[in-house]
XYZ file of C-alpha atoms in Angstrom:
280
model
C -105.736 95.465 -21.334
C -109.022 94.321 -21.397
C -111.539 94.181 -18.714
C -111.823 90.336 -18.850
C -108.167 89.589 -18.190
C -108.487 87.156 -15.754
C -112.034 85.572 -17.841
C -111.476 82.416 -19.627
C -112.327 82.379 -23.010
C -114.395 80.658 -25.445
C -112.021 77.830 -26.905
C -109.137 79.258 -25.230
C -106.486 76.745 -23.994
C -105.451 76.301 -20.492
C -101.864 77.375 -21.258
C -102.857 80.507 -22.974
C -105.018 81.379 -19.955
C -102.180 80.831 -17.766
C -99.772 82.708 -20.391
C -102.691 85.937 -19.705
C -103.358 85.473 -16.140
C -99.674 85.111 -15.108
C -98.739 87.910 -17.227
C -101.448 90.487 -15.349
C -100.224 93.548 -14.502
C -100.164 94.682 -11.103
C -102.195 98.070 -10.875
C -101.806 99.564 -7.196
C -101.937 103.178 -8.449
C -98.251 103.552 -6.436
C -95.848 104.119 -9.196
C -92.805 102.940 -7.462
C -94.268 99.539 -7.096
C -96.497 99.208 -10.294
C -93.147 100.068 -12.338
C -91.042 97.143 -10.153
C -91.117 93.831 -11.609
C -94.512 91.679 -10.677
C -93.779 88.812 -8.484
C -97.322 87.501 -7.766
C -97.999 86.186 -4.716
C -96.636 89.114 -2.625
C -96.624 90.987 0.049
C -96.161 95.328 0.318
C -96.170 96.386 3.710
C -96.836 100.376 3.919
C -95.201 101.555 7.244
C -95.409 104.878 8.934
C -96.983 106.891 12.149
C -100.394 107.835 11.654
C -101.263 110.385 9.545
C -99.383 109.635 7.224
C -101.596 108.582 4.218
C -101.271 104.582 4.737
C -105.447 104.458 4.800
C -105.502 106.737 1.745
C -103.107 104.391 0.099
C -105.271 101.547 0.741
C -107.876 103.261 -1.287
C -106.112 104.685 -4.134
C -105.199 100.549 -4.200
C -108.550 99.776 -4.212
C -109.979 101.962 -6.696
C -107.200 101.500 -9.136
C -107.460 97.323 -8.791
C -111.503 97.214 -9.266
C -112.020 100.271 -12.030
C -112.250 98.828 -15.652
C -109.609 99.057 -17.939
C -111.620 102.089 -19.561
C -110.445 104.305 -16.484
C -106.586 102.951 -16.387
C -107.741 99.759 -13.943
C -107.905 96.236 -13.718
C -111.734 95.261 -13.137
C -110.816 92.844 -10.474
C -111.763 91.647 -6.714
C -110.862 93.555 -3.744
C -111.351 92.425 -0.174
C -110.116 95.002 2.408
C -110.156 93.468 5.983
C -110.825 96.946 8.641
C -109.103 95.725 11.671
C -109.012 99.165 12.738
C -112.853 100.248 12.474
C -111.798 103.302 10.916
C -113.495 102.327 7.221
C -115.223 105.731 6.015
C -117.698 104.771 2.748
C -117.790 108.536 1.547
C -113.929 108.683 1.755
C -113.389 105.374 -0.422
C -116.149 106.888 -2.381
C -114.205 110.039 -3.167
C -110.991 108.170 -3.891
C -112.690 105.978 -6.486
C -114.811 108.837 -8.044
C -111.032 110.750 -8.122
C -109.210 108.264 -9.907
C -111.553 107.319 -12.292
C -112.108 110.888 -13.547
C -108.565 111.724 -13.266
C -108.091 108.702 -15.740
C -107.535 109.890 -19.636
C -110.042 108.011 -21.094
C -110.924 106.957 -24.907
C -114.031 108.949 -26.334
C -115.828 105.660 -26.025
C -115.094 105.047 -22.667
C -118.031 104.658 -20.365
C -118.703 108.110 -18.191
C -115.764 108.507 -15.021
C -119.544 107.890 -12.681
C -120.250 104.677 -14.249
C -117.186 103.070 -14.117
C -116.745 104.469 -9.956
C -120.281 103.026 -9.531
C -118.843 99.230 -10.667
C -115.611 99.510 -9.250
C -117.492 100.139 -5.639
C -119.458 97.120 -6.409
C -115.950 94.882 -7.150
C -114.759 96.207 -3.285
C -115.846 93.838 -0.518
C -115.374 95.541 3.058
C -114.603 92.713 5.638
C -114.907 94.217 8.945
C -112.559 92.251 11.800
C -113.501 92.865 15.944
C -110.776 90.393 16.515
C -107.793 88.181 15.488
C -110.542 85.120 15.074
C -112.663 87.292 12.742
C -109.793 87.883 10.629
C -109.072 84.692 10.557
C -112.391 83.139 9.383
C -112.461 86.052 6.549
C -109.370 85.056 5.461
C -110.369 81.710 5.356
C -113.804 82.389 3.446
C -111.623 84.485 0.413
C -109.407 81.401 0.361
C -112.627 79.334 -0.229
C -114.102 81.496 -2.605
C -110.669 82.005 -4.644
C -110.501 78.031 -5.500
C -113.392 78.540 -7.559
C -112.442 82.572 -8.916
C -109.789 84.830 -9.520
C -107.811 85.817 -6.318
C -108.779 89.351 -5.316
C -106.585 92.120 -3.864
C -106.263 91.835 -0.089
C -106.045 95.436 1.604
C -105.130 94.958 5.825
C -105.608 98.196 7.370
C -103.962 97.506 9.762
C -101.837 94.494 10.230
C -100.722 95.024 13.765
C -104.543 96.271 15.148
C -104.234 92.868 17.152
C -101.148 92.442 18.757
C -100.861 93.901 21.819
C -104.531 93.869 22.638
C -104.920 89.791 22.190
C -101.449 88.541 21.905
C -100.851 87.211 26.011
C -97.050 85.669 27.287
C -96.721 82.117 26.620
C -96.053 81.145 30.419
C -99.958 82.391 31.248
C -101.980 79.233 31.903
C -105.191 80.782 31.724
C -104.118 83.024 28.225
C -105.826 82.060 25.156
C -103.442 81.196 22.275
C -102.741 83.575 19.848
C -104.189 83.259 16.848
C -101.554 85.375 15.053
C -99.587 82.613 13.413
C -102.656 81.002 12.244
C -103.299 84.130 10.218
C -100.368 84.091 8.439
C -100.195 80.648 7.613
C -103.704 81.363 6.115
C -102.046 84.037 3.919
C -99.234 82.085 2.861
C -101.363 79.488 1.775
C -103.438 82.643 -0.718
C -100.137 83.597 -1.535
C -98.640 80.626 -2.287
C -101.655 78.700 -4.136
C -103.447 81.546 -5.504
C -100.890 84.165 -6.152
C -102.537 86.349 -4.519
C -101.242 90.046 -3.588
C -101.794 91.775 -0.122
C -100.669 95.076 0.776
C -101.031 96.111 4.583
C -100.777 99.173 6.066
C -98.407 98.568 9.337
C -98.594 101.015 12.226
C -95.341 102.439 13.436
C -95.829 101.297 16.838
C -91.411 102.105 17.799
C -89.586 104.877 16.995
C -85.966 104.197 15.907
C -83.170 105.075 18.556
C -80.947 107.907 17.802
C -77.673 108.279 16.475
C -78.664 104.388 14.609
C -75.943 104.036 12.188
C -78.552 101.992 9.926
C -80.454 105.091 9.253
C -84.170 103.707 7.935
C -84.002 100.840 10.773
C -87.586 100.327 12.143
C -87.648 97.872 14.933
C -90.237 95.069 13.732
C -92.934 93.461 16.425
C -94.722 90.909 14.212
C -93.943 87.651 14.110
C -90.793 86.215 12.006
C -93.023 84.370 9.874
C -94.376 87.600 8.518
C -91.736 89.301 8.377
C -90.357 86.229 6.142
C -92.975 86.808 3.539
C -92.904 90.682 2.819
C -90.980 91.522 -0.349
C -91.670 95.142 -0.459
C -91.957 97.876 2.053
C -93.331 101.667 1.259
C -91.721 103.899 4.103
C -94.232 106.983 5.032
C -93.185 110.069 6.719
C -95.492 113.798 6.885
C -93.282 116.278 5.916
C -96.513 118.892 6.499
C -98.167 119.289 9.591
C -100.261 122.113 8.968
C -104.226 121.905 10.045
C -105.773 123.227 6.387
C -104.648 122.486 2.761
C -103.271 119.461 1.510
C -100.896 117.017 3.694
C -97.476 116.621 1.700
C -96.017 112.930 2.624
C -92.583 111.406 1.601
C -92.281 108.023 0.925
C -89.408 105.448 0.316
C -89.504 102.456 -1.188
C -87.396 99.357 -1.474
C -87.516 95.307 -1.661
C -87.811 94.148 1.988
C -84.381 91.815 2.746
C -82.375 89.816 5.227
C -79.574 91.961 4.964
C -80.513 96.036 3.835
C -84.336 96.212 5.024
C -83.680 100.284 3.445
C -86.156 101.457 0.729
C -84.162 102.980 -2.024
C -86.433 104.870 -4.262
C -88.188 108.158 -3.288
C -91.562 109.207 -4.334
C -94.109 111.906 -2.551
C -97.663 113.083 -2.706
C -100.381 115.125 -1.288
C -103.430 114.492 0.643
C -106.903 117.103 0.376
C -109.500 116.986 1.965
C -111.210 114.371 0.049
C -109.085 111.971 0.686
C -107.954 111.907 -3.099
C -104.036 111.488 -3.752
C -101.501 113.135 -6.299
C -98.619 111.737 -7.213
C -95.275 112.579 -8.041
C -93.102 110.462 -8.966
């Protein structure tokens, strides 16, 4: 793969762009979903209670998306919208330094501090106060991505608004919720850009006991959300302990009508860097 994937060419056709482009792979350094089938356009919700690993996720995402192809990445755009405030510079930092190192690369290859250095510079933080910031962000990457590639959009987290903003409808004096305006706004990146978004998704319920459906998690976002996720990563700490690494479990599955239950296991670690291990 080479780092100008998503470049046009000199005296390259439209249809062969569109043949290269199309055919991109996705690189979201979570082996469960970069071996499933690509749809484009797509949404991958990762679900759990905190402290879980959904930020670290998020980075691992980030780094693998915007290091070049020398370091096992795609050299592409990332936008990650911090809803949250809890962005940490020195944490994405180590992730990216990680994974590029961790990377076998060719003899050639430019040096594992190099190619971290560029990929930092291909990740765009977009901090968001409110639902109306987030909003006009995601209206300025769906600006930008008429004239340029669409980049990876990163939502930690996708439910930071909700019950902070979101008022009852019968409240005369309640603002209206911008909510459904910001999906509609992703749709539109998803549907004319084929863009990808994964969001981390705070597990804001806990199921009810004894549910016969077993991975059940009660949703609270709007249905029109909920309509366009196609994948879910399910996160659960199996460790709790204060010092060494933080073993997590996840399961993963396509998001339905009718099962809504990830079927493929995968887990990992967490140190203290923030860096991630996989194990597939």
């Amino acid at each position: 793969m080479s780092a100008t994937l998503l470049t046009l060419e000199p005296d390259e056709t439209a249809r062969a762009y569109l043949a290269r482009a199309f055919a991109a792979p996705r690189l979201l350094g979570i082996p469960a979903l970069d071996a499933a089938p690509c749809r484009g356009g797509e949404i991958v919700e990762l679900y759990g209670e905190p402290q879980t690993g959904k930020s670290e996720l998020l980075y691992r995402c980030a780094a693998t998306w915007a290091l070049p192809a020398s370091r096992g990445g795609g050299a592409r755009r990332v936008v990650l919208f911090d809803t949250e405030h809890k962005f940490q510079l020195p944490r994405l930092r180590a992730v990216v330094a990680a994974v590029a190192a961790a990377f076998p690369a060719a003899d050639d290859a430019e040096p594992a501090a190099a190619a971290a250095d560029a990929a930092l510079g291909r990740i765009l933080i977009a901090p968001c106060g409110t639902t109306l910031d987030f909003l006009c962000q995601l209206e300025l990457v769906e600006q930008r991505a008429e004239s340029e590639e669409a980049p990876l959009l990163l939502v930690d987290s996708i439910g930071a608004f909700l019950f902070t903003e979101d008022r009852p409808a019968d409240r005369k004096l309640a603002a209206p919720s911008l909510t459904p305006a910001c999906v509609r706004a992703i749709a539109r990146l998803l549907a004319r850009r084929r863009a990808t978004l994964v969001a981390a998704k705070p597990a804001y319920y806990e199921a009810k006991a004894g549910d016969p459906r077993g991975d059940y998690h009660p949703e609270y976002l709007p249905r029109a959300w909920t309509a366009l996720v196609k994948r879910r990563v399910c996160l659960s700490r199996e460790s709790r302990t204060t010092h060494g690494p933080c073993r997590v479990a996840a399961k993963y599955g396509d998001f339905d009508a009718d099962a809504r239950r990830p079927t493929r296991h995968f887990s990992f670690q967490l140190d203290a860097r923030g860096c991630s291990d996989f194990k597939d």
